């Protein structure tokens, strides 16, 4: 892993967070307790702030950045972000699920308990309401998630939190 300052700003990483080999964490980044940043991710807080809550995971090859002077990036607690995502100048609220290779752009919001499907493109300023599944390029409302699906998404985030602790233990 590589932790880099940007100017005077160093990342702030909780002691029990897992940062995998090859991950690059730069500048104004805060990573909460029990969270995990997986292999070859980049979190670049150079021209704005990135915050990652507790027990959230950002999976392999994902990129998180900001929109300088306009939009910081906030990722809440218990968020699951799949492999190869681009998260840019947006807000992902606690309990949200972002599928593999999805893109979330400037000023967009994914509310808690919502799901953005794999490969989806959430365009600037769009909002995915709680409990909804959005899919496509550009992403559009697909349907309301069942309680079983929402529980499975929560379980996925919890599973990654446990897996990260196994990696930390060696």
PDB file of C-alpha atoms in Angstrom:
ATOM      1  CA  UNK A   1       0.000   0.000   0.000  1.00  0.00           C
ATOM      2  CA  UNK A   2       1.056   3.571  -0.502  1.00  0.00           C
ATOM      3  CA  UNK A   3      -0.124   6.410   1.682  1.00  0.00           C
ATOM      4  CA  UNK A   4       0.793   9.810   0.240  1.00  0.00           C
ATOM      5  CA  UNK A   5       0.358  13.388   1.433  1.00  0.00           C
ATOM      6  CA  UNK A   6      -0.898  16.098  -0.856  1.00  0.00           C
ATOM      7  CA  UNK A   7       0.751  19.273   0.353  1.00  0.00           C
ATOM      8  CA  UNK A   8       0.269  19.259   4.121  1.00  0.00           C
ATOM      9  CA  UNK A   9      -2.692  16.860   4.023  1.00  0.00           C
ATOM     10  CA  UNK A  10      -2.083  13.229   4.987  1.00  0.00           C
ATOM     11  CA  UNK A  11      -4.760  10.522   4.843  1.00  0.00           C
ATOM     12  CA  UNK A  12      -6.357   9.619   8.182  1.00  0.00           C
ATOM     13  CA  UNK A  13      -6.928   5.881   8.404  1.00  0.00           C
ATOM     14  CA  UNK A  14      -8.546   4.024  11.307  1.00  0.00           C
ATOM     15  CA  UNK A  15      -6.220   1.568  13.024  1.00  0.00           C
ATOM     16  CA  UNK A  16      -8.376  -1.435  12.180  1.00  0.00           C
ATOM     17  CA  UNK A  17      -9.006  -0.527   8.529  1.00  0.00           C
ATOM     18  CA  UNK A  18      -7.544  -2.861   5.900  1.00  0.00           C
ATOM     19  CA  UNK A  19      -5.602  -1.274   3.044  1.00  0.00           C
ATOM     20  CA  UNK A  20      -4.517  -3.899   0.496  1.00  0.00           C
ATOM     21  CA  UNK A  21      -1.256  -4.005  -1.396  1.00  0.00           C
ATOM     22  CA  UNK A  22      -1.165  -1.709  -4.393  1.00  0.00           C
ATOM     23  CA  UNK A  23      -3.831   0.646  -3.063  1.00  0.00           C
ATOM     24  CA  UNK A  24      -2.953   4.350  -3.310  1.00  0.00           C
ATOM     25  CA  UNK A  25      -4.420   6.677  -0.681  1.00  0.00           C
ATOM     26  CA  UNK A  26      -3.598  10.347  -1.312  1.00  0.00           C
ATOM     27  CA  UNK A  27      -4.229  13.599   0.553  1.00  0.00           C
ATOM     28  CA  UNK A  28      -7.513  14.568   2.223  1.00  0.00           C
ATOM     29  CA  UNK A  29      -8.893  11.068   2.743  1.00  0.00           C
ATOM     30  CA  UNK A  30     -10.512   9.751   5.927  1.00  0.00           C
ATOM     31  CA  UNK A  31     -11.166   6.010   6.234  1.00  0.00           C
ATOM     32  CA  UNK A  32     -13.354   4.802   9.094  1.00  0.00           C
ATOM     33  CA  UNK A  33     -13.129   1.883  11.484  1.00  0.00           C
ATOM     34  CA  UNK A  34     -13.293  -1.611  10.022  1.00  0.00           C
ATOM     35  CA  UNK A  35     -13.387  -0.382   6.421  1.00  0.00           C
ATOM     36  CA  UNK A  36     -11.423  -1.964   3.602  1.00  0.00           C
ATOM     37  CA  UNK A  37      -9.743  -0.604   0.501  1.00  0.00           C
ATOM     38  CA  UNK A  38      -8.831  -3.537  -1.709  1.00  0.00           C
ATOM     39  CA  UNK A  39      -6.046  -4.269  -4.175  1.00  0.00           C
ATOM     40  CA  UNK A  40      -5.098  -1.547  -6.661  1.00  0.00           C
ATOM     41  CA  UNK A  41      -7.718   0.995  -5.627  1.00  0.00           C
ATOM     42  CA  UNK A  42      -6.959   4.719  -5.836  1.00  0.00           C
ATOM     43  CA  UNK A  43      -8.495   7.249  -3.443  1.00  0.00           C
ATOM     44  CA  UNK A  44      -7.188  10.656  -4.521  1.00  0.00           C
ATOM     45  CA  UNK A  45      -8.136  13.485  -2.169  1.00  0.00           C
ATOM     46  CA  UNK A  46      -6.009  16.183  -3.760  1.00  0.00           C
ATOM     47  CA  UNK A  47      -8.435  18.966  -4.749  1.00  0.00           C
ATOM     48  CA  UNK A  48     -11.169  17.984  -2.302  1.00  0.00           C
ATOM     49  CA  UNK A  49     -12.065  15.586   0.507  1.00  0.00           C
ATOM     50  CA  UNK A  50     -12.960  11.907   0.465  1.00  0.00           C
ATOM     51  CA  UNK A  51     -14.598  10.348   3.507  1.00  0.00           C
ATOM     52  CA  UNK A  52     -15.279   6.638   3.925  1.00  0.00           C
ATOM     53  CA  UNK A  53     -17.382   5.608   6.923  1.00  0.00           C
ATOM     54  CA  UNK A  54     -17.133   2.531   9.115  1.00  0.00           C
ATOM     55  CA  UNK A  55     -17.200  -1.047   7.756  1.00  0.00           C
ATOM     56  CA  UNK A  56     -17.438   0.068   4.130  1.00  0.00           C
ATOM     57  CA  UNK A  57     -15.491  -1.633   1.375  1.00  0.00           C
ATOM     58  CA  UNK A  58     -14.126  -0.416  -1.912  1.00  0.00           C
ATOM     59  CA  UNK A  59     -13.210  -3.422  -3.985  1.00  0.00           C
ATOM     60  CA  UNK A  60     -10.294  -4.132  -6.301  1.00  0.00           C
ATOM     61  CA  UNK A  61      -9.434  -1.632  -9.002  1.00  0.00           C
ATOM     62  CA  UNK A  62     -11.929   1.060  -8.034  1.00  0.00           C
ATOM     63  CA  UNK A  63     -11.143   4.779  -8.287  1.00  0.00           C
ATOM     64  CA  UNK A  64     -12.492   7.447  -5.937  1.00  0.00           C
ATOM     65  CA  UNK A  65     -11.908  11.138  -6.693  1.00  0.00           C
ATOM     66  CA  UNK A  66     -13.548  14.546  -6.183  1.00  0.00           C
ATOM     67  CA  UNK A  67     -14.618  17.529  -8.256  1.00  0.00           C
ATOM     68  CA  UNK A  68     -12.287  20.342  -7.187  1.00  0.00           C
ATOM     69  CA  UNK A  69     -14.125  23.301  -5.702  1.00  0.00           C
ATOM     70  CA  UNK A  70     -17.547  21.731  -6.260  1.00  0.00           C
ATOM     71  CA  UNK A  71     -18.096  18.226  -4.908  1.00  0.00           C
ATOM     72  CA  UNK A  72     -16.269  16.225  -2.282  1.00  0.00           C
ATOM     73  CA  UNK A  73     -16.934  12.484  -2.133  1.00  0.00           C
ATOM     74  CA  UNK A  74     -18.718  10.980   0.858  1.00  0.00           C
ATOM     75  CA  UNK A  75     -19.153   7.238   1.342  1.00  0.00           C
ATOM     76  CA  UNK A  76     -21.205   6.328   4.420  1.00  0.00           C
ATOM     77  CA  UNK A  77     -21.093   3.329   6.771  1.00  0.00           C
ATOM     78  CA  UNK A  78     -21.650  -0.279   5.640  1.00  0.00           C
ATOM     79  CA  UNK A  79     -21.383   0.571   1.928  1.00  0.00           C
ATOM     80  CA  UNK A  80     -20.387  -2.073  -0.603  1.00  0.00           C
ATOM     81  CA  UNK A  81     -18.638  -0.777  -3.730  1.00  0.00           C
ATOM     82  CA  UNK A  82     -17.896  -3.529  -6.255  1.00  0.00           C
ATOM     83  CA  UNK A  83     -14.808  -4.186  -8.325  1.00  0.00           C
ATOM     84  CA  UNK A  84     -13.699  -1.632 -10.897  1.00  0.00           C
ATOM     85  CA  UNK A  85     -16.026   1.244 -10.003  1.00  0.00           C
ATOM     86  CA  UNK A  86     -15.497   4.964 -10.561  1.00  0.00           C
ATOM     87  CA  UNK A  87     -16.851   7.098  -7.726  1.00  0.00           C
ATOM     88  CA  UNK A  88     -16.457  10.812  -8.491  1.00  0.00           C
ATOM     89  CA  UNK A  89     -17.595  13.871  -6.528  1.00  0.00           C
ATOM     90  CA  UNK A  90     -20.719  12.189  -5.192  1.00  0.00           C
ATOM     91  CA  UNK A  91     -22.484  10.967  -2.067  1.00  0.00           C
ATOM     92  CA  UNK A  92     -23.105   7.300  -1.317  1.00  0.00           C
ATOM     93  CA  UNK A  93     -25.149   7.003   1.847  1.00  0.00           C
ATOM     94  CA  UNK A  94     -24.902   4.324   4.549  1.00  0.00           C
ATOM     95  CA  UNK A  95     -26.044   0.870   3.483  1.00  0.00           C
ATOM     96  CA  UNK A  96     -25.939   1.542  -0.272  1.00  0.00           C
ATOM     97  CA  UNK A  97     -24.690  -1.053  -2.769  1.00  0.00           C
ATOM     98  CA  UNK A  98     -22.751  -0.122  -5.920  1.00  0.00           C
ATOM     99  CA  UNK A  99     -22.358  -2.989  -8.397  1.00  0.00           C
ATOM    100  CA  UNK A 100     -19.174  -3.919 -10.242  1.00  0.00           C
ATOM    101  CA  UNK A 101     -17.927  -1.470 -12.894  1.00  0.00           C
ATOM    102  CA  UNK A 102     -20.586   1.105 -12.022  1.00  0.00           C
ATOM    103  CA  UNK A 103     -19.835   4.818 -12.393  1.00  0.00           C
ATOM    104  CA  UNK A 104     -21.262   7.473 -10.050  1.00  0.00           C
ATOM    105  CA  UNK A 105     -20.625  11.049 -11.223  1.00  0.00           C
ATOM    106  CA  UNK A 106     -20.530  14.577  -9.846  1.00  0.00           C
ATOM    107  CA  UNK A 107     -23.294  15.625  -7.487  1.00  0.00           C
ATOM    108  CA  UNK A 108     -25.092  12.283  -7.705  1.00  0.00           C
ATOM    109  CA  UNK A 109     -26.513  10.628  -4.584  1.00  0.00           C
ATOM    110  CA  UNK A 110     -27.181   6.954  -3.879  1.00  0.00           C
ATOM    111  CA  UNK A 111     -29.383   6.848  -0.783  1.00  0.00           C
ATOM    112  CA  UNK A 112     -29.077   4.268   1.989  1.00  0.00           C
ATOM    113  CA  UNK A 113     -30.441   0.847   1.087  1.00  0.00           C
ATOM    114  CA  UNK A 114     -30.432   1.679  -2.630  1.00  0.00           C
ATOM    115  CA  UNK A 115     -28.591  -0.345  -5.275  1.00  0.00           C
ATOM    116  CA  UNK A 116     -26.872   0.768  -8.461  1.00  0.00           C
ATOM    117  CA  UNK A 117     -26.534  -2.284 -10.721  1.00  0.00           C
ATOM    118  CA  UNK A 118     -23.291  -3.587 -12.165  1.00  0.00           C
ATOM    119  CA  UNK A 119     -22.143  -1.548 -15.156  1.00  0.00           C
ATOM    120  CA  UNK A 120     -24.584   1.298 -14.505  1.00  0.00           C
ATOM    121  CA  UNK A 121     -23.732   4.957 -15.165  1.00  0.00           C
ATOM    122  CA  UNK A 122     -25.314   7.399 -12.712  1.00  0.00           C
ATOM    123  CA  UNK A 123     -25.093  10.765 -14.438  1.00  0.00           C
ATOM    124  CA  UNK A 124     -24.355  14.079 -12.669  1.00  0.00           C
ATOM    125  CA  UNK A 125     -26.925  15.255 -10.153  1.00  0.00           C
ATOM    126  CA  UNK A 126     -29.118  12.124 -10.250  1.00  0.00           C
ATOM    127  CA  UNK A 127     -30.479  10.610  -7.027  1.00  0.00           C
ATOM    128  CA  UNK A 128     -31.231   6.930  -6.443  1.00  0.00           C
ATOM    129  CA  UNK A 129     -33.879   6.831  -3.685  1.00  0.00           C
ATOM    130  CA  UNK A 130     -33.641   4.442  -0.730  1.00  0.00           C
ATOM    131  CA  UNK A 131     -34.748   0.902  -1.505  1.00  0.00           C
ATOM    132  CA  UNK A 132     -34.642   1.280  -5.283  1.00  0.00           C
ATOM    133  CA  UNK A 133     -32.608  -0.559  -7.927  1.00  0.00           C
ATOM    134  CA  UNK A 134     -31.311   1.525 -10.822  1.00  0.00           C
ATOM    135  CA  UNK A 135     -29.573   0.054 -13.871  1.00  0.00           C
ATOM    136  CA  UNK A 136     -28.338   0.962 -17.347  1.00  0.00           C
ATOM    137  CA  UNK A 137     -26.208   3.571 -19.099  1.00  0.00           C
ATOM    138  CA  UNK A 138     -27.515   6.093 -18.222  1.00  0.00           C
ATOM    139  CA  UNK A 139     -28.983   4.573 -15.058  1.00  0.00           C
ATOM    140  CA  UNK A 140     -32.741   4.626 -14.674  1.00  0.00           C
ATOM    141  CA  UNK A 141     -35.213   3.282 -12.119  1.00  0.00           C
ATOM    142  CA  UNK A 142     -35.695  -0.449 -12.617  1.00  0.00           C
ATOM    143  CA  UNK A 143     -37.761  -1.517  -9.595  1.00  0.00           C
ATOM    144  CA  UNK A 144     -38.091  -1.477  -5.823  1.00  0.00           C
ATOM    145  CA  UNK A 145     -35.763  -3.910  -4.045  1.00  0.00           C
ATOM    146  CA  UNK A 146     -37.360  -6.628  -1.946  1.00  0.00           C
ATOM    147  CA  UNK A 147     -36.540  -6.814   1.751  1.00  0.00           C
ATOM    148  CA  UNK A 148     -34.672 -10.071   1.018  1.00  0.00           C
ATOM    149  CA  UNK A 149     -32.498  -8.297  -1.559  1.00  0.00           C
ATOM    150  CA  UNK A 150     -31.796  -5.413   0.793  1.00  0.00           C
ATOM    151  CA  UNK A 151     -30.829  -7.904   3.532  1.00  0.00           C
ATOM    152  CA  UNK A 152     -28.503  -9.697   1.087  1.00  0.00           C
ATOM    153  CA  UNK A 153     -26.824  -6.376   0.236  1.00  0.00           C
ATOM    154  CA  UNK A 154     -26.312  -5.629   3.941  1.00  0.00           C
ATOM    155  CA  UNK A 155     -24.897  -9.134   4.423  1.00  0.00           C
ATOM    156  CA  UNK A 156     -22.477  -8.564   1.534  1.00  0.00           C
ATOM    157  CA  UNK A 157     -21.052  -5.462   3.191  1.00  0.00           C
ATOM    158  CA  UNK A 158     -20.763  -7.295   6.531  1.00  0.00           C
ATOM    159  CA  UNK A 159     -19.044 -10.216   4.798  1.00  0.00           C
ATOM    160  CA  UNK A 160     -16.401  -7.920   3.345  1.00  0.00           C
ATOM    161  CA  UNK A 161     -15.826  -6.352   6.779  1.00  0.00           C
ATOM    162  CA  UNK A 162     -15.159  -9.855   8.174  1.00  0.00           C
ATOM    163  CA  UNK A 163     -12.926 -10.796   5.232  1.00  0.00           C
ATOM    164  CA  UNK A 164     -10.877  -7.626   5.681  1.00  0.00           C
ATOM    165  CA  UNK A 165     -10.205  -8.556   9.306  1.00  0.00           C
ATOM    166  CA  UNK A 166      -9.016 -12.009   8.167  1.00  0.00           C
ATOM    167  CA  UNK A 167      -6.565 -10.291   5.791  1.00  0.00           C
ATOM    168  CA  UNK A 168      -5.410  -7.998   8.624  1.00  0.00           C
ATOM    169  CA  UNK A 169      -4.785 -11.013  10.845  1.00  0.00           C
ATOM    170  CA  UNK A 170      -2.428 -12.435   8.226  1.00  0.00           C
TER     171      UNK A 170
END
